[in-house]
Short mmCIF file of C-alpha atoms in Angstrom, two decimals:
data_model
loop_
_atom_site.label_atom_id
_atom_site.label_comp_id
_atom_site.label_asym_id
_atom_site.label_seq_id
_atom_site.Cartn_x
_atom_site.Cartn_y
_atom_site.Cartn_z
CA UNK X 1 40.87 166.43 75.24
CA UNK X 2 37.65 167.50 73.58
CA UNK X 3 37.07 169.78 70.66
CA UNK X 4 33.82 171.69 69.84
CA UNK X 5 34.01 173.17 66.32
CA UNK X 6 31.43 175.05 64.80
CA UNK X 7 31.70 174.26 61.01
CA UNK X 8 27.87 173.79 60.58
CA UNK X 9 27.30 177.98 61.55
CA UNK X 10 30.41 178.91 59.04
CA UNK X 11 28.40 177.08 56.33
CA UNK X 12 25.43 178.29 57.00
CA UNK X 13 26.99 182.02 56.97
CA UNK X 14 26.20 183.40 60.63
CA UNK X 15 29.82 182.85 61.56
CA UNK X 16 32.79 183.23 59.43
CA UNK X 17 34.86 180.36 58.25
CA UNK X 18 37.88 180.91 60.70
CA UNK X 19 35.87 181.76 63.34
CA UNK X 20 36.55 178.25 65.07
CA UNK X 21 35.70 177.78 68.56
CA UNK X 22 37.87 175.27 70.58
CA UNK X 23 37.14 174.09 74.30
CA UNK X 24 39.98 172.12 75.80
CA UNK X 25 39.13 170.04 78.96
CA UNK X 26 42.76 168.80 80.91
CA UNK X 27 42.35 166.70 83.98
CA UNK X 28 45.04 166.87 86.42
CA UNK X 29 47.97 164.53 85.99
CA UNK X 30 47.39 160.73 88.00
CA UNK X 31 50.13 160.40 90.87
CA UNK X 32 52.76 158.37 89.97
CA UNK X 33 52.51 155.16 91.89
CA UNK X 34 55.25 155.04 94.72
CA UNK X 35 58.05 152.30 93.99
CA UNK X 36 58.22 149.38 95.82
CA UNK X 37 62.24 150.10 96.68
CA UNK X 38 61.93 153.33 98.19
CA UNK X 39 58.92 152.39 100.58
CA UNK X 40 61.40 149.55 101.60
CA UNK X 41 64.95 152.30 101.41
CA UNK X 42 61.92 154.80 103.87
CA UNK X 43 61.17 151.89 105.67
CA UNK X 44 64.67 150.87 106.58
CA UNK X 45 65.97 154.15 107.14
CA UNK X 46 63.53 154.19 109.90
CA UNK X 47 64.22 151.28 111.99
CA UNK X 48 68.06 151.01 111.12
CA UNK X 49 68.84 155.14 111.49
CA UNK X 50 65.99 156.51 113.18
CA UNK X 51 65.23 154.13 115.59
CA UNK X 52 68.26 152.71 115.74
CA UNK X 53 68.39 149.01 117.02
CA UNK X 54 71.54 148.98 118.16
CA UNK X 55 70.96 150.17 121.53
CA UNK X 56 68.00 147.81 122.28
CA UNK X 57 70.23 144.89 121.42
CA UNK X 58 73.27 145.93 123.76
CA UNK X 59 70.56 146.00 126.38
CA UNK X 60 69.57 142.81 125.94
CA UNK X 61 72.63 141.01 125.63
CA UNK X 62 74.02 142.72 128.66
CA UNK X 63 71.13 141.75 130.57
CA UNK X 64 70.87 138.07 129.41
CA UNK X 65 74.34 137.89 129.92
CA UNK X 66 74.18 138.87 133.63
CA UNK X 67 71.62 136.16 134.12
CA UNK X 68 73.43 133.34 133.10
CA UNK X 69 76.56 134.84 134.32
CA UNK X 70 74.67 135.26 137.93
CA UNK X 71 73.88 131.16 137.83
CA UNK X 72 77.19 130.14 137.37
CA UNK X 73 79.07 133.08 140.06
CA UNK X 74 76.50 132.01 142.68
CA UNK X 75 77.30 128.51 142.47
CA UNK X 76 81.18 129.31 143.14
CA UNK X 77 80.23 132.31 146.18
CA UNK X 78 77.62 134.03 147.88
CA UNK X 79 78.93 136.74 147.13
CA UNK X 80 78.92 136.22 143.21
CA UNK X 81 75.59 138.70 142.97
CA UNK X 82 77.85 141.75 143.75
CA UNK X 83 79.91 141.24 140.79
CA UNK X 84 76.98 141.14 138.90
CA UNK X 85 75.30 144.27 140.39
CA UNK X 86 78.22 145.79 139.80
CA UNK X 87 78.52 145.04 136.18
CA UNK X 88 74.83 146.31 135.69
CA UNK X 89 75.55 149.24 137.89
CA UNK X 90 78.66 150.31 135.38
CA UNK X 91 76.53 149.51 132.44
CA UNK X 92 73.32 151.97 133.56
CA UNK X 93 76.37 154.42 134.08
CA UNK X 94 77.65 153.46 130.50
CA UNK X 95 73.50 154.40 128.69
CA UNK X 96 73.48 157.94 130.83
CA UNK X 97 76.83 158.87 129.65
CA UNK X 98 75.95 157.87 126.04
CA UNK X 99 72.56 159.80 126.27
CA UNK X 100 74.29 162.48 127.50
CA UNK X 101 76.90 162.26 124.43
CA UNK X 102 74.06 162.08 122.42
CA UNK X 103 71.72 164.55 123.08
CA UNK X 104 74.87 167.31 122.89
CA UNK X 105 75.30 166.33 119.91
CA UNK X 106 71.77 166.85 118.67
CA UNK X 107 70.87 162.83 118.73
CA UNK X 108 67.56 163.94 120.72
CA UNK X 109 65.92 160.53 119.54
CA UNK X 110 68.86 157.90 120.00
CA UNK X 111 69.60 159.98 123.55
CA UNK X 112 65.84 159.38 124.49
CA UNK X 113 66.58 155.59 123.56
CA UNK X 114 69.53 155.03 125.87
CA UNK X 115 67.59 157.10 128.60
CA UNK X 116 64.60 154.64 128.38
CA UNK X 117 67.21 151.89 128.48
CA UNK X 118 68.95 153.29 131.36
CA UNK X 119 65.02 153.65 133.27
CA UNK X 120 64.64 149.69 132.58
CA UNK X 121 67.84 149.33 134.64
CA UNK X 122 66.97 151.63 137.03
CA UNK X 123 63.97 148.77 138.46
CA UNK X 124 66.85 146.59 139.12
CA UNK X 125 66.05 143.98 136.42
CA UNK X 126 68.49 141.25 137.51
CA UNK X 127 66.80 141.09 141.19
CA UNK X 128 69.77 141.93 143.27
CA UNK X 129 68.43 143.47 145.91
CA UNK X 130 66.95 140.37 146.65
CA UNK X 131 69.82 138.61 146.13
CA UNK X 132 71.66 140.80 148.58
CA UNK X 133 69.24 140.27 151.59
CA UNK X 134 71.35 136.38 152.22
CA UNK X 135 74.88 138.63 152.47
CA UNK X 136 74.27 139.32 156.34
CA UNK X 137 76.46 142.26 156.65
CA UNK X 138 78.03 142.92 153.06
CA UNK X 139 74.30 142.56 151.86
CA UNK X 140 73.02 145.70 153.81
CA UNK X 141 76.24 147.78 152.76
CA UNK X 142 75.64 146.83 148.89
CA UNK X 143 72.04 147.73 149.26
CA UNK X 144 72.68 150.95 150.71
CA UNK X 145 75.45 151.56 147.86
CA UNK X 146 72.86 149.93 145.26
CA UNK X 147 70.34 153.39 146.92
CA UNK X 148 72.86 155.79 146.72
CA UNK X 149 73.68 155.11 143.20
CA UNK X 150 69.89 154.87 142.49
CA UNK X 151 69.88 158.50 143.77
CA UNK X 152 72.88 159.38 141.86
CA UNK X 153 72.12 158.27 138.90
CA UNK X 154 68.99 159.90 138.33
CA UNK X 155 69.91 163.25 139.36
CA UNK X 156 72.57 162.54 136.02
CA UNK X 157 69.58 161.12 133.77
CA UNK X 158 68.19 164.27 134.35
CA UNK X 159 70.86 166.45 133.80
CA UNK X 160 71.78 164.43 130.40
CA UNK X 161 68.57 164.88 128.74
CA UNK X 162 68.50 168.84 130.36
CA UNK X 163 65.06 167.94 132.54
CA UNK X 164 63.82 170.07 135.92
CA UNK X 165 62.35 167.84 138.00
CA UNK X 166 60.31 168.42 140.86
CA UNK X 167 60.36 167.81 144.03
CA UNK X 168 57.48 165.34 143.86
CA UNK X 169 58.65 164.05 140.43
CA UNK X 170 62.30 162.93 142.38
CA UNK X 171 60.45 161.45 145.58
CA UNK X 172 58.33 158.99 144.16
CA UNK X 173 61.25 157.04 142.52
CA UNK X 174 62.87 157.51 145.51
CA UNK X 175 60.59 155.84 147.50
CA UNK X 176 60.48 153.24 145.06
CA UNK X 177 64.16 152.25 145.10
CA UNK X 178 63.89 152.61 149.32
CA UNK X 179 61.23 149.94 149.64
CA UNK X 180 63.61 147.86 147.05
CA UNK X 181 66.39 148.21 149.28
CA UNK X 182 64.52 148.16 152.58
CA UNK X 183 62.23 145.78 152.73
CA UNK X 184 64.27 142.51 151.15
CA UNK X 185 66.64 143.34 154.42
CA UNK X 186 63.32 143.67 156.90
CA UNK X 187 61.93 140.45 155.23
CA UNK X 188 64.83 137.95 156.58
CA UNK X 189 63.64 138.80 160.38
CA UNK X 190 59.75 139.51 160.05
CA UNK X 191 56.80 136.41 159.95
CA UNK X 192 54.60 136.43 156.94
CA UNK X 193 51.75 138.44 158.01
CA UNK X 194 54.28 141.16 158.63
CA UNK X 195 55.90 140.92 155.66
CA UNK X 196 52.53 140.97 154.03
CA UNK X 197 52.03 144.13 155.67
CA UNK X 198 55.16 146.07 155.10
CA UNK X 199 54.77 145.32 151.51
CA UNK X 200 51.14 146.80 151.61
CA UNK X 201 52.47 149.86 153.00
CA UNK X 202 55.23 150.65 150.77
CA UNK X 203 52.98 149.97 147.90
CA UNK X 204 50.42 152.27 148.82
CA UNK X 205 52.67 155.01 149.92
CA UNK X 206 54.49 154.35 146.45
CA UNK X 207 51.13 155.03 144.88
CA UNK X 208 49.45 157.57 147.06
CA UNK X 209 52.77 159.75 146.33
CA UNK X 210 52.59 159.09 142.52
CA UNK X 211 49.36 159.98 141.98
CA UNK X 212 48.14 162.78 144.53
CA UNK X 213 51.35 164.68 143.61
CA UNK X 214 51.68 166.59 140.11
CA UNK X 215 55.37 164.93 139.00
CA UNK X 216 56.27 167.66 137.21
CA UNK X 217 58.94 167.72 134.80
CA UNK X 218 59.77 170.50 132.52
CA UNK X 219 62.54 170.16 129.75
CA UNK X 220 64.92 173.17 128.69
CA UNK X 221 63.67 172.39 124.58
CA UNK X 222 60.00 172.00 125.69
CA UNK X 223 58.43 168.41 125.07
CA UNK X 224 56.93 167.50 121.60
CA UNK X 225 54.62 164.34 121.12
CA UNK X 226 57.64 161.71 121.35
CA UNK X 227 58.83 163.64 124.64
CA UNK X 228 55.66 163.50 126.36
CA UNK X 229 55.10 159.80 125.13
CA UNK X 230 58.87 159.11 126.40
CA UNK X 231 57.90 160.75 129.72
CA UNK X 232 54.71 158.29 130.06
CA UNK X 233 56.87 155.68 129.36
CA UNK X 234 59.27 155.57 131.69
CA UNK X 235 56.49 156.10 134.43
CA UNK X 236 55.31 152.92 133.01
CA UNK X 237 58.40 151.04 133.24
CA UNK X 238 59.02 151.98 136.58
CA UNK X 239 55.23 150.75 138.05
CA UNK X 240 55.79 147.49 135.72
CA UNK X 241 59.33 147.59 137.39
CA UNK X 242 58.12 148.12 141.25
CA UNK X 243 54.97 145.20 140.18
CA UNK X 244 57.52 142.83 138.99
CA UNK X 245 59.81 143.12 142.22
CA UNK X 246 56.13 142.35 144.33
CA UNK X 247 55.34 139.19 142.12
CA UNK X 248 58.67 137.72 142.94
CA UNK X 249 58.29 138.55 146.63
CA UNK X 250 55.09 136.44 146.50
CA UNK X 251 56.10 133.73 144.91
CA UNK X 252 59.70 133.36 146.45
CA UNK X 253 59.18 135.36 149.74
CA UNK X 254 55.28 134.29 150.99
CA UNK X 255 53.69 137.64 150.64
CA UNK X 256 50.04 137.59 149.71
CA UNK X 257 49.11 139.33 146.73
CA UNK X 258 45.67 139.42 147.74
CA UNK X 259 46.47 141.57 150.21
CA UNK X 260 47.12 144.59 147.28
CA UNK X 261 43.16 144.60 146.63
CA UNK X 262 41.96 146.83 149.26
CA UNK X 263 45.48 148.84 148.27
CA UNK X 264 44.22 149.14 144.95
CA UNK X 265 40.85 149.78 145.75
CA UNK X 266 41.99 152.77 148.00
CA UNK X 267 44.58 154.05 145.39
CA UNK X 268 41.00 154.13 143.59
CA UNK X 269 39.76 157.10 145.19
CA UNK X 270 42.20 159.35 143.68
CA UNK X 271 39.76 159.57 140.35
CA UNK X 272 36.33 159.62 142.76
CA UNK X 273 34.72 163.33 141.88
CA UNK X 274 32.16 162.58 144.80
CA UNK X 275 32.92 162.54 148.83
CA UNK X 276 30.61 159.26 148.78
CA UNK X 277 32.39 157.66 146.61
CA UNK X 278 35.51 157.90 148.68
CA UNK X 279 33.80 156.93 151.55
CA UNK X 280 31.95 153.24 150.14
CA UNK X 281 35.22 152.50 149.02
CA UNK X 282 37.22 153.32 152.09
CA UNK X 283 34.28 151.20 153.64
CA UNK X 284 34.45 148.17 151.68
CA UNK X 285 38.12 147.44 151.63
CA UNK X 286 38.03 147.76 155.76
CA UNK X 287 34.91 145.78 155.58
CA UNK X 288 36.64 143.42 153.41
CA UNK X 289 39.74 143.08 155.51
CA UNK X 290 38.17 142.43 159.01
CA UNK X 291 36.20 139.61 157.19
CA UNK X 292 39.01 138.02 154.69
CA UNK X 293 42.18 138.84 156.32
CA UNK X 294 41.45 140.65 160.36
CA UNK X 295 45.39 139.80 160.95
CA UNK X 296 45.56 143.15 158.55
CA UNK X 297 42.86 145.37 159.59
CA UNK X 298 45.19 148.01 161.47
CA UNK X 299 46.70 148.12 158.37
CA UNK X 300 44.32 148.82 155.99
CA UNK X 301 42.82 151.50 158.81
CA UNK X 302 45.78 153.30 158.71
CA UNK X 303 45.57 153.55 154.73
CA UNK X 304 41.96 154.72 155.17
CA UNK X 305 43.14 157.59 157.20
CA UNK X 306 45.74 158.39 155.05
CA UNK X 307 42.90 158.81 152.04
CA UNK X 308 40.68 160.66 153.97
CA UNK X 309 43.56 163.19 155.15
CA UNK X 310 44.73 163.28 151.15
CA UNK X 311 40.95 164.20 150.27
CA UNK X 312 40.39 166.23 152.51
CA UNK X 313 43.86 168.81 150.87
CA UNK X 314 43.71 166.53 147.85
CA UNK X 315 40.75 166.74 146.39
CA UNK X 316 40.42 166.39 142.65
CA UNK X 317 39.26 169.18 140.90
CA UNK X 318 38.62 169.37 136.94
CA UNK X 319 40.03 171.90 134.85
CA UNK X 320 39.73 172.42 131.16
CA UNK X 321 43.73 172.62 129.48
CA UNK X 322 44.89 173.47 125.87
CA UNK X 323 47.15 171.04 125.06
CA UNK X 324 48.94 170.00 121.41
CA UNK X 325 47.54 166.79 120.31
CA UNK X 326 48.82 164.66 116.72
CA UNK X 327 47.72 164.93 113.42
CA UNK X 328 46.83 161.49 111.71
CA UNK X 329 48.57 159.64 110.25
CA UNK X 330 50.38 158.28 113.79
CA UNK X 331 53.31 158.80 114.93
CA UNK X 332 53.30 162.20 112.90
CA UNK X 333 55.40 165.20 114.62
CA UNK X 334 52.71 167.66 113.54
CA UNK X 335 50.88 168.85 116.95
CA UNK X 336 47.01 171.07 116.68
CA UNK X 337 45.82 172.02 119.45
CA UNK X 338 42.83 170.52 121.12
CA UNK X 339 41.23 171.16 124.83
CA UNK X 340 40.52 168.16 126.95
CA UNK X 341 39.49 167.60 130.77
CA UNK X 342 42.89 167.54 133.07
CA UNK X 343 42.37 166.49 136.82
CA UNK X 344 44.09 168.52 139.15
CA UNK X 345 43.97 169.28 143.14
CA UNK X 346 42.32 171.59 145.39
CA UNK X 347 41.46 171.38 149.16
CA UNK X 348 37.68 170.19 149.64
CA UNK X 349 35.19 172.43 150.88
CA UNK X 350 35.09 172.91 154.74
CA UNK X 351 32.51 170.97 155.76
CA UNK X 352 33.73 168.33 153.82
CA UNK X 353 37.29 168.57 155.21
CA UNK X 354 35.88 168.55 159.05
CA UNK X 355 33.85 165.30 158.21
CA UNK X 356 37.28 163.47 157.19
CA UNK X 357 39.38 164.69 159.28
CA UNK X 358 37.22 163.40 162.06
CA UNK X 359 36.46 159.83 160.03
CA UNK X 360 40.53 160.11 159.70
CA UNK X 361 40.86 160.19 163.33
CA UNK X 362 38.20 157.23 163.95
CA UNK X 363 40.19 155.49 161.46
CA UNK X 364 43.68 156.09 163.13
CA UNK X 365 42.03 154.79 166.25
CA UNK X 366 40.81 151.70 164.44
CA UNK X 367 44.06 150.70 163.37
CA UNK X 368 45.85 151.53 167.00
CA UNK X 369 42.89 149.66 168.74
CA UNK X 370 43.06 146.45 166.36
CA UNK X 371 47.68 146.53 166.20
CA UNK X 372 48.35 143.01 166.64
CA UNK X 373 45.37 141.90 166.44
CA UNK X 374 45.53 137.31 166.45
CA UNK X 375 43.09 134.78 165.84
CA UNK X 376 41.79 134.49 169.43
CA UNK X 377 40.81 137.97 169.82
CA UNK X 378 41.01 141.80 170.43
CA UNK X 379 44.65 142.51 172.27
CA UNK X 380 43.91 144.21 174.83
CA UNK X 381 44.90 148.05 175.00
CA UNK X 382 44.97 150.74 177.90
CA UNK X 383 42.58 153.15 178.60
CA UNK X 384 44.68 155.93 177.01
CA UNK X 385 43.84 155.41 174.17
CA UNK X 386 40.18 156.02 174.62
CA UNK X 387 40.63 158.89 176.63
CA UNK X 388 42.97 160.54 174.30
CA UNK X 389 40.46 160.28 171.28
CA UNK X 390 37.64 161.63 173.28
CA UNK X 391 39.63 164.45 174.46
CA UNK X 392 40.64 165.11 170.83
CA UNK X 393 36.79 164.81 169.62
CA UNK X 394 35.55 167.52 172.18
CA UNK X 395 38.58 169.93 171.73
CA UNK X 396 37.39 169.74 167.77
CA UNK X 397 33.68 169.96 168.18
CA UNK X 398 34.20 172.92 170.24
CA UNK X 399 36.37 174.53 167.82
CA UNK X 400 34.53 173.85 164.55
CA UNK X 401 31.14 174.24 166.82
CA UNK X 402 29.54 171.39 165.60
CA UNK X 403 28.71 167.87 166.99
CA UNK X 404 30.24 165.56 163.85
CA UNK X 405 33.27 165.24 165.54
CA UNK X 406 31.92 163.75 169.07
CA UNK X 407 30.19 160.42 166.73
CA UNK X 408 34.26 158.58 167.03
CA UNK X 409 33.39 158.76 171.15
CA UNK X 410 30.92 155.89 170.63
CA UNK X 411 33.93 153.65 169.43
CA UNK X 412 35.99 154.59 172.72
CA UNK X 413 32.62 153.84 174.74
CA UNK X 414 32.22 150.35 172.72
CA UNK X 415 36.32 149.93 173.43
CA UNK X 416 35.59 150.57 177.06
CA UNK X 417 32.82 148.71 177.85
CA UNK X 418 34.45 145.74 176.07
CA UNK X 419 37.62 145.41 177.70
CA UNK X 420 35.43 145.75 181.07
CA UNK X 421 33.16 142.74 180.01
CA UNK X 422 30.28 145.55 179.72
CA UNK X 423 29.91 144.52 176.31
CA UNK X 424 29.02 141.34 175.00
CA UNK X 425 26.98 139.60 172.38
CA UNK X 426 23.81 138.70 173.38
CA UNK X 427 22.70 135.20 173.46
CA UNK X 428 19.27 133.88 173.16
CA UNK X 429 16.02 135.73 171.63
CA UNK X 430 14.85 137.89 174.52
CA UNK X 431 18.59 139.13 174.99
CA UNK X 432 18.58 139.84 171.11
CA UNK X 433 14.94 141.11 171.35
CA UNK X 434 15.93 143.63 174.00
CA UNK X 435 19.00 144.94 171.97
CA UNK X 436 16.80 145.60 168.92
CA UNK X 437 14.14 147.68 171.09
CA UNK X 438 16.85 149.58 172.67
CA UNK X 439 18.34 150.29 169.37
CA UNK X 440 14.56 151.30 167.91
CA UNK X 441 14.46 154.21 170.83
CA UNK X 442 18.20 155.37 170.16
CA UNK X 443 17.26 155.82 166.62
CA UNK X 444 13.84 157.36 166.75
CA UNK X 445 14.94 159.98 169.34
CA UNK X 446 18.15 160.52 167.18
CA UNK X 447 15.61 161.26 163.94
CA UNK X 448 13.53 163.47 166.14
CA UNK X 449 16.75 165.72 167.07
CA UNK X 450 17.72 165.72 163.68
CA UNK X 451 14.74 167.24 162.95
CA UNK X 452 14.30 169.46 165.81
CA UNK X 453 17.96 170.98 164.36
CA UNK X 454 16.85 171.13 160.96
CA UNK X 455 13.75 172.72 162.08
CA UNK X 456 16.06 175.51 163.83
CA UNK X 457 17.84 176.34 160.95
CA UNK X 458 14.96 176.62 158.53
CA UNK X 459 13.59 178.87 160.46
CA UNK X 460 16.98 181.23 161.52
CA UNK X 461 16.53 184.63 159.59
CA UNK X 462 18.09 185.07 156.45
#
């Protein structure tokens, strides 16, 4: 506080005596300094109420019990492992009936708890699908049980937690849990390379239905940040889940994991904006294949057709989207919104869409042509199949009046000549010398009609 007085004027008779002036300054009051007890009462309140352990450590002793209780039961039977599924079975039942009991009750956060719990056990944590695939008989019938209860129990997640799912959002755990439950039972009677094979295929159709699908799920209270982080979650859990199931098939059953690059790399081509993009890829994981691994080139072909067919409906499209983003500090339940880039689907434009359908087709006839393809060679296939795709190629380029689709003929023509001994490598420089030549005249007069057609349409009216 400060205090002006003007004594000096009253003396000197300008101002009277009483005539005191006063200026008070008052600077706000400092914050009192937060204890150190309730930072620590706030801090336990939130782990021991809010996010209640409890839960968490019932999971975790139920699942470490089933291990060690699996060691011991399959040491007395084989079929020890279906008392343990069983157990886990009853106790995923046990977290969607407490969510359930929860969230009626207004416990939206401990009901999202159990419900992430209950997703963990959903991936089959204790491996008994495998375990079920040395049963013969019993195994398949506990497997098909262990899918129907998959099924049933997520139809009752949902209906716990009040969620609409989508059609798109229920198949792609679906599809999950089927190659779980499949392909364990498919692996006791197939050779490596096939197994190899059938695990690339579930994988990318696990993938390819996850991400060129929207998933959507609405809820009947709307989603706030924890919702939608809950949601991402549990998508997360189940990849880790479906990843952790492949590892152990590598490492236990002989599939290759190198065999999920070019599966990755054409899972890639969901977030390529640009048709060439989609094509180098598609490109260099066939490429790739025929080179590394040429036991699995009809596989990876028919993935290749599959992403050109998705592009060509599928195409991602950007969109700008309001959505409701948090406030600092993290964590916070305060939402402004904020508009960011969302990727979406639209069909690409028709050109586009004739140029992969017909590199779709080619493909489909790469992987038909090379089926069962072995180390000493091309198997050789009847002339059906040639004719059928050139027949298909000029029923298309007459439709779409256009030539692009006729370029696939030149693989029947190569397939043709081959299998007739037409074909073959040459050997020695002037064989090689005449190949290039021949090759140097194809080209020019193909540049020259290129031009000649370009020429056409520059000059069309309008």
């Amino acid at each position: 506080m400060h205090r002006i007085s003007r004594w000096h004027h009253a003396c000197s008779g300008r101002v009277a005596p009483e005539e005191v002036i006063v200026i008070t300054f008052v600077s706000p009051p400092e914050p009192e300094p937060e204890r150190d007890e309730d930072a620590l009462r706030a801090l336990l309140r939130r782990w021991l109420f809010e996010h209640n352990p409890v839960y968490l450590l019932s999971a975790m002793l139920v699942l470490g019990g089933l291990w060690l209780v699996s060691r011991d039961m399959a040491r007395v039977s084989a079929l020890g492992g279906l008392g343990v599924g069983a157990i886990a079975e009853l106790y995923a039942l046990a977290l969607i009936g407490g969510a359930a009991f929860l969230w009626r009750r207004h416990e939206r956060r401990a009901a999202v708890m159990l419900a992430l719990l209950a997703a963990i056990y959903q991936c089959d944590p204790t491996l008994q699908v495998e375990i079920f695939s040395f049963l013969g008989g019993t195994g398949i019938a506990a497997s098909s049980t262990w899918l129907v209860l998959f099924v049933v129990k997520l139809v009752a997640l949902a209906r716990a937690l009040e969620l609409r799912v989508s059609r798109s959002a229920m198949l792609v755990p679906v599809i999950g849990a089927l190659g779980l439950a499949v392909l364990p039972q498919l692996f006791r009677a197939t050779a490596l390379e096939g197994r190899t094979s059938l695990t690339m295929l579930w994988v990318f159709a696990l993938g390819a239905t996850a991400l060129w699908t929207s998933r959507r799920i609405e809820s009947a209270h709307g989603f706030d940040v924890r919702g939608r982080r809950a949601l991402t979650g549990t998508w997360a859990l189940w990849g880790a889940g479906a990843l952790a199931h492949v590892l152990y098939w590598g490492a236990e059953l002989g599939v290759s994991l190198f065999a999920l690059v070019p599966v990755a790399t054409l899972l890639a081509t969901r977030w390529a904006m640009r048709e060439r993009a989609v094509w180098g890829l598609s490109a260099a994981a066939l490429a790739g294949t025929m080179v590394i691994a040429p036991w699995q080139t009809w596989c990876v072909a028919l993935m290749v057709a599959c992403v050109l067919v998705l592009r060509a409906w599928r195409a991602p499209t950007e969109r700008m989207q309001a959505v409701r983003a948090p406030r600092p500090p993290y964590r916070s339940v305060d939402e402004e919104a904020v508009h960011e880039v969302a990727l979406g689907f639209g069909p690409a434009s028709e050109i586009a869409r004739r140029r992969l359908l017909v590199g779709a087709l080619a493909s489909t006839y790469v992987a038909l042509w090379t089926f069962g393809h072995h180390a000493h060679g091309l198997p050789a296939h009847q002339l059906v199949l040639d004719v059928s795709l050139a027949c298909l190629c000029v029923l298309a380029a007459r439709r779409w009046r256009t030539w692009i689709p006729l370029a696939p003929i030149a693989l029947t023509s190569a397939h043709a000549a081959a299998q007739r001994g037409w074909l073959v490598a040459p050997r020695g420089s002037f064989e090689w010398g005449a190949t290039s030549i021949v090759l140097g005249f194809v080209l020019l007069a193909t540049g020259l009609a290129q031009a000649a057609r370009r020429a056409r349409v520059l000059a069309a009216p309008g």
